[in-house]
Coordinates of C-alpha atoms in Angstrom, one line a residue:
M1 CA 14.9 26.0 1.1
S2 CA 15.3 22.6 -0.6
R3 CA 12.9 19.7 0.1
R4 CA 15.8 17.7 1.6
T5 CA 16.7 20.6 4.0
A6 CA 13.1 21.0 5.0
L7 CA 12.7 17.4 5.8
A8 CA 16.0 17.4 7.8
R9 CA 14.6 20.2 9.9
L10 CA 11.4 18.4 10.3
R11 CA 13.2 15.4 11.9
L12 CA 15.1 17.7 14.2
T13 CA 11.9 19.4 15.5
R14 CA 10.0 16.2 16.2
H15 CA 10.8 16.4 19.9
T16 CA 9.3 19.9 20.3
M17 CA 6.1 19.4 18.3
R18 CA 2.7 19.5 20.0
V19 CA 1.4 15.9 20.5
P20 CA -2.4 15.4 21.1
E21 CA -3.4 13.4 24.2
R22 CA -6.2 11.6 22.5
L23 CA -8.2 11.1 19.3
I24 CA -11.7 12.5 18.9
V25 CA -13.1 10.1 16.4
A26 CA -12.2 7.1 14.2
P27 CA -13.5 7.7 10.7
T28 CA -15.3 4.9 8.8
D29 CA -13.4 2.8 6.2
L30 CA -15.7 1.9 3.3
R31 CA -13.2 -0.5 1.7
S32 CA -13.9 -4.2 1.6
I33 CA -12.5 -6.6 4.2
D34 CA -11.1 -10.1 3.8
P35 CA -11.3 -12.4 6.8
F36 CA -8.8 -14.7 5.2
F37 CA -6.1 -12.0 5.4
V38 CA -6.4 -12.0 9.2
E39 CA -6.3 -15.8 9.4
E40 CA -3.1 -15.8 7.4
L41 CA -1.6 -12.9 9.4
L42 CA -2.1 -14.8 12.6
N43 CA -0.3 -17.8 11.0
G44 CA 2.7 -15.7 10.1
R45 CA 1.9 -15.0 6.5
I46 CA 1.1 -11.6 5.0
L47 CA -0.8 -11.6 1.7
L48 CA -0.6 -8.4 -0.3
A49 CA -0.3 -7.3 -4.0
G50 CA -0.6 -11.0 -5.1
R51 CA 2.4 -12.1 -3.2
V52 CA 3.0 -13.9 0.2
L53 CA 5.6 -13.0 2.8
E54 CA 6.4 -15.8 5.3
T55 CA 7.5 -13.9 8.5
E56 CA 8.2 -16.9 10.6
G57 CA 7.8 -14.8 13.7
Q58 CA 10.0 -12.0 12.5
S59 CA 9.1 -8.4 11.8
P60 CA 8.2 -8.0 8.1
F61 CA 10.4 -4.9 8.1
A62 CA 13.5 -7.0 8.9
L63 CA 12.9 -9.1 5.8
E64 CA 13.3 -8.6 2.1
L65 CA 9.9 -7.8 0.7
P66 CA 8.6 -9.6 -2.4
S67 CA 7.9 -6.6 -4.6
Q68 CA 7.6 -2.8 -4.7
A69 CA 3.8 -3.1 -4.9
F70 CA 3.9 -5.4 -1.8
A71 CA 6.1 -2.9 0.0
A72 CA 3.8 0.0 -0.8
R73 CA 0.7 -1.8 0.4
L74 CA 2.5 -3.0 3.6
H75 CA 3.7 0.5 4.5
S76 CA 0.3 2.0 3.7
F77 CA -1.3 0.0 6.5
R78 CA -4.6 -0.1 4.6
W79 CA -4.6 -3.8 5.4
L80 CA -5.6 -2.9 9.0
R81 CA -9.2 -2.8 7.8
H82 CA -9.3 -6.5 7.5
L83 CA -9.0 -6.8 11.3
R84 CA -12.6 -5.6 11.5
A85 CA -13.4 -9.3 10.6
E86 CA -11.4 -10.5 13.6
K87 CA -11.7 -8.2 16.6
S88 CA -9.8 -10.4 19.0
D89 CA -7.1 -9.3 21.3
Q90 CA -4.7 -11.6 19.4
A91 CA -5.3 -9.8 16.1
A92 CA -5.0 -6.4 17.7
A93 CA -1.8 -7.4 19.4
M94 CA -0.4 -8.7 16.0
A95 CA -1.3 -5.4 14.3
R96 CA 0.2 -3.4 17.1
S97 CA 3.4 -5.4 17.0
I98 CA 3.8 -4.7 13.3
L99 CA 3.0 -1.0 13.7
N100 CA 5.5 -0.8 16.6
D101 CA 8.2 -2.4 14.4
W102 CA 7.4 0.1 11.6
M103 CA 7.8 3.0 14.0
A104 CA 11.2 1.6 15.2
V105 CA 12.6 1.0 11.8
H106 CA 11.0 3.6 9.6
G107 CA 9.4 6.1 12.0
Y108 CA 11.7 9.1 11.3
R109 CA 13.7 7.9 8.4
L110 CA 12.1 10.0 5.7
R111 CA 13.1 8.1 2.6
G112 CA 12.1 5.2 0.4
V113 CA 8.7 3.8 -0.4
A114 CA 7.7 4.0 3.3
W115 CA 7.6 7.8 3.0
A116 CA 6.3 8.3 -0.5
A117 CA 3.7 10.9 -0.2
D118 CA 0.8 8.7 -1.3
T119 CA 1.9 5.9 1.0
A120 CA 2.2 8.3 4.0
A121 CA -1.2 9.8 3.3
Q122 CA -2.8 6.4 3.1
R123 CA -1.1 5.3 6.3
L124 CA -2.4 8.4 8.2
I125 CA -5.9 7.7 7.0
A126 CA -5.6 4.0 7.9
W127 CA -4.2 4.7 11.4
L128 CA -6.9 7.2 12.2
S129 CA -9.7 5.0 10.8
H130 CA -8.5 1.8 12.6
S131 CA -7.1 3.3 15.8
P132 CA -9.7 1.5 18.0
V133 CA -8.2 -1.9 16.8
V134 CA -4.6 -0.7 17.1
L135 CA -5.1 0.7 20.6
Q136 CA -7.3 -2.1 21.8
G137 CA -5.7 -3.3 25.1
T138 CA -2.6 -1.2 24.7
D139 CA -0.3 0.3 27.3
G140 CA 0.4 4.0 27.9
G141 CA 3.8 3.8 26.3
F142 CA 2.6 2.6 22.9
Y143 CA -0.3 5.0 23.0
R144 CA 2.0 8.0 23.4
R145 CA 4.3 6.7 20.6
F146 CA 1.4 6.2 18.3
M147 CA 0.0 9.7 19.0
R148 CA 3.4 11.3 18.5
M149 CA 3.8 9.4 15.1
L150 CA 0.3 10.6 14.0
A151 CA 1.4 14.2 14.8
F152 CA 4.6 13.7 12.9
H153 CA 2.7 12.4 9.9
V154 CA 0.5 15.5 9.9
R155 CA 3.6 17.8 10.1
Y156 CA 5.4 15.8 7.3
L157 CA 2.4 15.9 4.9
R158 CA 2.0 19.6 5.5
R159 CA 5.6 20.1 4.4
V160 CA 5.4 18.0 1.3
A161 CA 1.8 18.7 0.1
A162 CA 2.6 21.6 -2.2
T163 CA 5.4 19.8 -4.0
T164 CA 3.8 16.4 -4.2
R165 CA 3.2 15.0 -7.7
D166 CA 0.0 16.3 -9.2
G167 CA -3.1 14.3 -9.5
E168 CA -4.5 11.6 -7.2
T169 CA -1.5 11.7 -4.8
R170 CA -1.7 15.4 -4.0
F171 CA -5.5 15.0 -3.6
R172 CA -5.1 12.2 -1.1
V173 CA -2.5 14.2 0.9
R174 CA -5.1 17.0 1.2
I175 CA -7.8 14.5 2.2
A176 CA -5.5 13.0 4.9
L177 CA -4.7 16.4 6.3
A178 CA -8.4 17.4 6.4
L179 CA -9.3 14.1 8.1
S180 CA -6.6 14.6 10.7
S181 CA -7.8 18.1 11.4
V182 CA -11.2 16.8 12.6
A183 CA -10.2 13.4 14.0
M184 CA -7.5 15.0 16.2
P185 CA -7.9 17.9 18.6
N186 CA -7.3 21.1 16.7
G187 CA -8.3 24.7 16.7
A188 CA -10.7 26.4 14.3
S189 CA -7.9 27.9 12.3
T190 CA -6.3 24.5 11.6
L191 CA -9.7 23.0 10.5
K192 CA -10.2 26.1 8.2
R193 CA -6.8 25.9 6.6
A194 CA -7.1 22.1 5.9
G195 CA -10.6 22.6 4.5
Q196 CA -9.6 25.5 2.3
A197 CA -6.6 23.5 0.9
L198 CA -8.9 20.6 0.1
D199 CA -11.4 22.9 -1.5
R200 CA -8.7 24.2 -3.9
E201 CA -7.8 20.6 -4.8
I202 CA -11.4 19.7 -5.5
D203 CA -11.9 22.8 -7.7
R204 CA -8.7 22.0 -9.6
Q205 CA -8.9 18.2 -9.9
I206 CA -12.6 17.5 -10.3
L207 CA -13.7 18.7 -13.7
Q208 CA -17.0 20.4 -14.3
D209 CA -18.4 17.1 -15.7
G210 CA -17.3 15.2 -12.6
G211 CA -14.4 13.4 -14.1
H212 CA -10.9 13.5 -12.6
I213 CA -8.1 15.4 -14.4
S214 CA -6.2 12.1 -14.7
R215 CA -9.0 10.8 -17.0
N216 CA -8.8 7.5 -15.1
P217 CA -12.3 6.3 -14.3
R218 CA -11.0 4.3 -11.3
V219 CA -9.5 7.4 -9.6
A220 CA -13.0 8.8 -8.8
L221 CA -13.9 5.6 -7.0
E222 CA -10.7 5.6 -5.0
L223 CA -11.1 9.3 -4.0
L224 CA -14.8 8.8 -3.0
L225 CA -13.8 5.9 -0.7
D226 CA -11.8 8.5 1.2
L227 CA -14.0 11.6 0.7
L228 CA -17.3 10.0 1.9
P229 CA -16.0 9.1 5.4
L230 CA -14.4 12.6 5.6
R231 CA -17.8 14.2 4.8
Q232 CA -19.5 12.0 7.4
T233 CA -16.9 12.9 10.0
Y234 CA -17.6 16.6 9.6
V235 CA -21.3 15.9 9.9
N236 CA -21.0 13.7 13.0
L237 CA -18.9 16.2 14.8
G238 CA -21.1 19.1 13.9
H239 CA -18.4 20.9 11.9
D240 CA -19.1 22.9 8.7
A241 CA -17.7 20.8 5.8
P242 CA -15.4 22.6 3.4
S243 CA -17.6 24.5 0.9
R244 CA -16.5 22.5 -2.1
L245 CA -16.6 19.0 -0.5
I246 CA -20.3 18.1 -0.8
P247 CA -20.8 19.7 -4.3
G248 CA -17.6 18.0 -5.4
I249 CA -18.8 14.6 -4.3
D250 CA -22.2 15.2 -6.0
R251 CA -20.4 16.2 -9.2
M252 CA -18.4 13.0 -9.2
Y253 CA -21.2 10.5 -9.0
P254 CA -22.7 11.1 -12.5
A255 CA -19.2 10.6 -14.0
L256 CA -18.8 7.4 -12.0
R257 CA -22.1 6.1 -13.4
F258 CA -21.0 7.2 -16.9
F259 CA -18.1 4.7 -16.8
R260 CA -20.1 1.9 -15.3
H261 CA -20.7 -1.1 -17.7
Q262 CA -23.7 -3.4 -17.7
D263 CA -21.8 -5.9 -15.6
G264 CA -21.3 -3.2 -12.9
D265 CA -17.6 -2.8 -13.4
L266 CA -15.9 0.4 -14.5
A267 CA -14.4 1.0 -18.0
L268 CA -10.7 0.3 -18.4
F269 CA -9.2 3.6 -19.6
N270 CA -6.0 5.4 -18.7
G271 CA -4.7 3.2 -15.9
A272 CA -8.0 1.8 -14.6
T273 CA -7.9 -1.7 -13.3
S274 CA -10.4 -4.1 -11.8
T275 CA -13.0 -2.9 -9.4
L276 CA -14.3 -4.8 -6.4
A277 CA -18.1 -4.9 -6.8
N278 CA -18.7 -4.4 -3.0
E279 CA -16.5 -1.4 -2.9
L280 CA -18.3 0.2 -5.9
M281 CA -21.6 -0.6 -4.3
S282 CA -20.6 0.8 -0.9
V283 CA -19.8 4.1 -2.7
L284 CA -23.0 4.1 -4.9
R285 CA -25.1 3.5 -1.8
Y286 CA -24.5 7.2 -0.9
D287 CA -25.4 8.5 -4.3
E288 CA -28.1 11.1 -4.0
T289 CA -27.8 12.2 -7.6
A290 CA -29.2 9.0 -9.2
G291 CA -30.4 9.4 -12.8
Q292 CA -29.6 8.5 -16.3
A293 CA -25.9 8.4 -17.2
F294 CA -24.7 11.3 -19.3
K295 CA -24.2 10.8 -23.0
A296 CA -20.8 12.6 -22.9
L297 CA -18.3 14.0 -20.4
P298 CA -17.1 17.1 -22.4
H299 CA -14.4 18.1 -20.0
S300 CA -13.0 14.6 -19.5
K301 CA -13.5 13.9 -23.2
Y302 CA -15.4 10.7 -23.3
H303 CA -18.5 9.7 -25.1
R304 CA -21.1 7.0 -24.3
L305 CA -23.5 5.4 -26.7
A306 CA -26.4 3.5 -25.1
A307 CA -29.5 1.8 -26.4
G308 CA -31.4 -1.4 -25.5
H309 CA -29.0 -3.5 -23.4
A310 CA -25.9 -2.2 -25.1
V311 CA -23.4 0.4 -23.8
V312 CA -20.4 1.7 -25.7
I313 CA -17.8 4.0 -24.1
V314 CA -15.3 5.9 -26.2
D315 CA -12.1 7.7 -25.3
T316 CA -11.7 10.9 -27.3
G317 CA -9.1 12.8 -25.3
A318 CA -5.4 13.3 -24.5
P319 CA -3.6 13.9 -21.1
A320 CA -4.0 17.4 -19.7
S321 CA -0.3 17.7 -18.8
A322 CA 3.0 15.9 -18.8
D323 CA 2.8 15.2 -15.1
L324 CA -0.6 13.7 -15.4
S325 CA 0.5 11.6 -18.4
R326 CA 2.8 9.4 -16.1
T327 CA 0.0 6.8 -15.8
A328 CA -2.1 7.8 -18.9
H329 CA -2.5 5.2 -21.7
A330 CA -2.1 5.7 -25.5
G331 CA -5.7 4.6 -26.1
C332 CA -7.1 7.5 -28.0
L333 CA -10.3 6.5 -29.9
S334 CA -10.4 3.1 -28.1
F335 CA -13.8 1.8 -27.1
E336 CA -15.4 -0.7 -24.8
M337 CA -18.8 -2.4 -25.3
S338 CA -21.0 -4.3 -22.9
S339 CA -24.4 -5.8 -23.2
G340 CA -26.7 -7.6 -20.8
K341 CA -24.7 -8.8 -17.8
Y342 CA -21.3 -8.9 -19.6
R343 CA -18.5 -6.9 -21.1
F344 CA -17.7 -8.1 -24.6
I345 CA -15.1 -5.6 -26.0
V346 CA -12.6 -4.1 -23.6
N347 CA -9.2 -2.5 -23.3
S348 CA -6.6 -4.7 -21.6
G349 CA -6.6 -2.4 -18.5
S350 CA -3.7 -1.8 -16.1
P351 CA -2.4 -4.7 -13.9
N352 CA -3.3 -4.5 -10.2
F353 CA 0.2 -5.8 -9.2
A354 CA 2.9 -6.5 -11.8
G355 CA 6.4 -5.4 -12.8
E356 CA 7.1 -2.2 -14.6
R357 CA 7.5 -4.1 -17.9
Y358 CA 3.8 -5.1 -17.8
I359 CA 2.6 -1.8 -16.6
Q360 CA 4.2 -0.1 -19.6
A361 CA 3.0 -2.8 -22.0
A362 CA -0.5 -2.1 -20.8
R363 CA -0.1 1.6 -21.7
A364 CA 0.6 0.9 -25.4
T365 CA -2.0 1.5 -28.1
A366 CA -1.9 -2.2 -29.0
A367 CA -3.4 -3.0 -25.6
H368 CA -6.5 -1.0 -26.5
S369 CA -9.5 -1.6 -28.7
T370 CA -8.4 0.8 -31.4
V371 CA -6.0 0.9 -34.4
T372 CA -2.2 1.1 -34.5
L373 CA -0.1 2.1 -37.4
D374 CA 3.2 0.2 -38.1
D375 CA 3.0 -1.3 -34.6
T376 CA 3.6 2.2 -33.1
S377 CA 1.6 3.7 -30.3
S378 CA -0.4 6.9 -31.0
S379 CA 1.4 8.5 -28.1
L380 CA 5.0 7.7 -27.1
F381 CA 6.5 7.5 -23.6
S382 CA 9.8 8.8 -22.3
K383 CA 12.4 6.2 -21.2
S384 CA 14.4 8.8 -19.4
K385 CA 14.9 8.1 -15.6
T386 CA 14.9 11.9 -15.1
L387 CA 11.6 12.6 -16.8
G388 CA 9.9 9.3 -15.8
P389 CA 7.4 7.5 -18.1
V390 CA 5.6 10.7 -19.3
M391 CA 4.1 11.1 -22.7
V392 CA 6.6 13.0 -24.9
S393 CA 4.8 13.0 -28.2
G394 CA 1.6 11.8 -29.9
V395 CA -2.0 12.9 -29.7
K396 CA -2.4 16.6 -29.2
K397 CA -5.7 17.3 -30.9
V398 CA -8.9 15.3 -31.3
I399 CA -11.8 16.5 -33.4
V400 CA -15.2 15.0 -32.4
E401 CA -18.7 15.2 -34.0
R402 CA -21.7 13.7 -32.3
A403 CA -25.2 13.4 -33.9
E404 CA -28.3 11.3 -34.1
T405 CA -29.0 10.1 -37.7
E406 CA -32.5 10.2 -39.4
D407 CA -32.9 6.5 -38.8
G408 CA -32.3 6.9 -35.0
R409 CA -28.7 5.8 -34.8
D410 CA -26.5 7.4 -32.2
Y411 CA -23.4 8.4 -34.2
I412 CA -19.9 9.7 -33.3
R413 CA -17.0 10.6 -35.5
A414 CA -13.6 11.4 -34.1
V415 CA -10.1 12.1 -35.6
H416 CA -6.8 12.2 -33.8
D417 CA -3.4 13.5 -34.9
G418 CA -1.2 11.0 -33.0
Y419 CA 0.4 9.6 -36.1
L420 CA 0.7 12.9 -38.0
S421 CA 4.2 13.9 -37.0
T422 CA 5.6 10.4 -37.4
F423 CA 3.8 9.2 -40.5
G424 CA 1.8 12.1 -41.9
Y425 CA -1.5 10.4 -41.4
A426 CA -4.6 11.1 -39.2
H427 CA -6.8 8.3 -37.8
E428 CA -10.5 8.7 -38.1
R429 CA -13.0 6.4 -36.4
E430 CA -16.8 6.4 -36.8
L431 CA -19.1 4.5 -34.5
S432 CA -22.9 4.2 -34.6
L433 CA -25.3 2.3 -32.4
N434 CA -28.8 1.7 -33.7
A435 CA -31.9 2.7 -31.7
S436 CA -32.6 -0.9 -30.4
G437 CA -28.9 -1.4 -29.3
T438 CA -28.5 -4.5 -31.5
I439 CA -26.0 -3.2 -34.1
L440 CA -22.7 -1.3 -33.5
A441 CA -21.2 -0.2 -36.8
G442 CA -17.6 0.9 -37.1
R443 CA -15.4 2.5 -39.7
D444 CA -11.7 3.2 -39.4
R445 CA -9.8 5.3 -41.9
F446 CA -6.3 6.7 -42.3
F447 CA -5.9 9.8 -44.4
V448 CA -3.3 12.6 -45.1
P449 CA -4.8 15.9 -44.0
E450 CA -4.9 18.8 -46.4
G451 CA -1.5 20.6 -46.5
K452 CA 0.4 17.5 -45.2
K453 CA 2.2 14.7 -46.9
S454 CA 2.8 11.0 -46.3
L455 CA 6.0 10.3 -44.3
L456 CA 5.6 6.5 -44.7
K457 CA 8.4 4.4 -46.0
S458 CA 7.7 2.4 -49.1
D459 CA 7.4 -0.8 -47.0
G460 CA 5.3 0.8 -44.3
G461 CA 1.7 1.7 -43.6
L462 CA 0.4 -1.5 -42.1
A463 CA -2.5 -0.8 -39.8
S464 CA -3.9 -3.2 -37.2
A465 CA -7.3 -2.8 -35.8
R466 CA -7.6 -4.7 -32.5
F467 CA -10.7 -5.7 -30.5
H468 CA -9.8 -7.1 -27.1
I469 CA -12.3 -9.7 -25.9
H470 CA -13.1 -9.9 -22.2
P471 CA -11.9 -13.2 -20.7
S472 CA -15.4 -14.3 -19.7
I473 CA -16.5 -14.3 -23.4
S474 CA -16.0 -17.4 -25.6
L475 CA -14.8 -16.7 -29.1
L476 CA -15.7 -18.9 -32.1
Q477 CA -14.5 -18.1 -35.6
T478 CA -17.2 -18.9 -38.1
E479 CA -15.9 -17.5 -41.4
T480 CA -12.6 -15.8 -42.4
D481 CA -14.4 -12.4 -42.0
S482 CA -16.5 -13.1 -38.9
A483 CA -16.6 -14.6 -35.4
L484 CA -19.1 -15.3 -32.6
L485 CA -18.7 -13.7 -29.2
I486 CA -20.7 -15.8 -26.6
A487 CA -21.3 -14.8 -23.0
P488 CA -21.6 -17.3 -20.2
D489 CA -25.4 -16.8 -20.2
G490 CA -25.6 -17.5 -23.9
E491 CA -26.0 -13.9 -25.2
T492 CA -24.3 -13.9 -28.5
W493 CA -22.9 -11.1 -30.8
V494 CA -21.4 -11.5 -34.3
F495 CA -18.3 -9.6 -35.2
S496 CA -17.9 -9.2 -38.9
S497 CA -15.8 -7.1 -41.4
P498 CA -16.9 -7.8 -44.9
G499 CA -14.0 -8.1 -47.4
N500 CA -11.4 -8.3 -44.6
E501 CA -9.7 -11.2 -42.9
V502 CA -10.5 -11.3 -39.2
L503 CA -7.7 -12.9 -37.2
V504 CA -8.1 -14.6 -33.8
A505 CA -5.0 -14.1 -31.6
E506 CA -3.9 -14.8 -28.1
D507 CA -4.1 -11.9 -25.7
I508 CA -3.5 -10.8 -22.1
F509 CA -6.1 -9.2 -19.9
F510 CA -4.1 -7.2 -17.4
A511 CA -7.0 -5.9 -15.3
D512 CA -8.4 -9.1 -13.8
A513 CA -9.0 -9.0 -10.0
S514 CA -6.8 -12.1 -9.6
G515 CA -4.0 -10.8 -11.7
M516 CA -3.1 -11.0 -15.4
R517 CA -5.2 -13.5 -17.3
A518 CA -5.1 -15.1 -20.8
S519 CA -7.7 -13.9 -23.2
D520 CA -8.3 -13.5 -26.9
Q521 CA -8.4 -10.6 -29.4
L522 CA -9.7 -10.1 -32.9
E523 CA -7.4 -8.3 -35.3
I524 CA -7.8 -6.9 -38.8
V525 CA -4.6 -6.0 -40.6
F526 CA -4.8 -3.6 -43.6
P527 CA -2.2 -1.8 -45.7
I528 CA -3.4 1.8 -45.8
A529 CA -1.8 2.7 -49.1
E530 CA -4.1 0.1 -50.8
K531 CA -7.0 0.1 -48.4
P532 CA -7.1 3.2 -46.3
E533 CA -10.4 2.3 -44.5
I534 CA -12.2 -0.7 -43.1
R535 CA -15.8 -1.3 -41.9
W536 CA -16.8 -3.7 -39.2
F537 CA -20.0 -4.6 -37.3
L538 CA -21.0 -6.1 -34.0
S539 CA -24.5 -7.5 -34.3
Y540 CA -26.7 -9.0 -31.6
R541 CA -27.8 -12.6 -32.5
P542 CA -31.2 -13.4 -30.9

């Protein structure tokens, strides 16, 4: 049976499905709230995804929405959490009115962004979590419609779960179904099936080192924001939690700490964007595994160098599958560095809300603190509408060596083959951090592996090493081969590359919480036929 046929049958059977008379519990929502959102909502303005919709008393679903990102957030109803800041009857009535309009317009029309699997799963979680606000002062008619729609969401997500896109979306669908199995009246068999399906997803998607199969550091945080309330709901109601749930959560925490920089934010690899500090802290508050961050995540394929006040995180991996590469970035061998209270070297990150052009630009190798060859990304993305933006060629193999040198430096050497099929060259990067965390030494080299030959054209082979500077850092060029990186608190690092011209160029930081932001980057351009390698240093200046 095709998916379309299955969904058509689902619509036809909605009148005969079993509808619960009540909800058992409203799970907690750990996400941050914004009182300003409610104030604007009551004044006829909806603020989502960096855009504003003036409703002028109309239903937002009768209007043209400002962007796809806005539409997805509106239809997800996650914004209901902000009403915790304003528990008035007026705010509840406004939310109920919007929800009523949604049911009338989109309730059983299973198409478009409103019924994208991830959006529907988020909506089910939000409706369950914020049902006390939605149902505050309601009448019996709305209550019955709301309960029927909850039941329909459960039935819909059960139908689409197995065919939903792999990764975070499929995981969230399973979380939503597990949450509904305990928050709504259900028999033991329903709870068991939902828990077993979630267990399978935890086993498959949470790697042994605690990282997520997407290799996106932010995904773990997003999943924990849903998994922690689910765990607590099982406990509060006296149900046995799925067997993999608590061990899975415990496994994720060390990986989350691994990616945490000195300023408290998460590293920007493979689609990660800005992190709200209070959301991260609300998750870390439940961390019972606290300890030193790992030096490496061998299954997720990341390495971490840490000494003194400095932290360096390095990407040494490639996507696990084509489906998971839809949001992956071509940032192999890129690194980020933080010290004290600030990040100094970063990747450009992924925009929180922006058009497709910017999302794809953020995925390019040039948007990462690593080296490009002939302005080409180390992994290329499909432009086919059928395939979607998956990686179609590039990095397949990464060789990594990790050691501690005799003088106490933490050293990593990595080689990737992303340029081998196109240019015949491999990229090698060496990084070492001294024992006091005051000198990060780097070396980048291009070489033709044994048995291969150069495929470069006579006018090709121009490499560009880029070092993206966090917008909070001031950049001051001192010599042609060096520059100062100065944090707001005065902490200063010197970037230098003896014998090379260090260029200062304009840049865009995609991952700022307020949207895209102007920043700077350092760049070293070198022709690999004449100069196959460069050395560079980041040195702390007392």
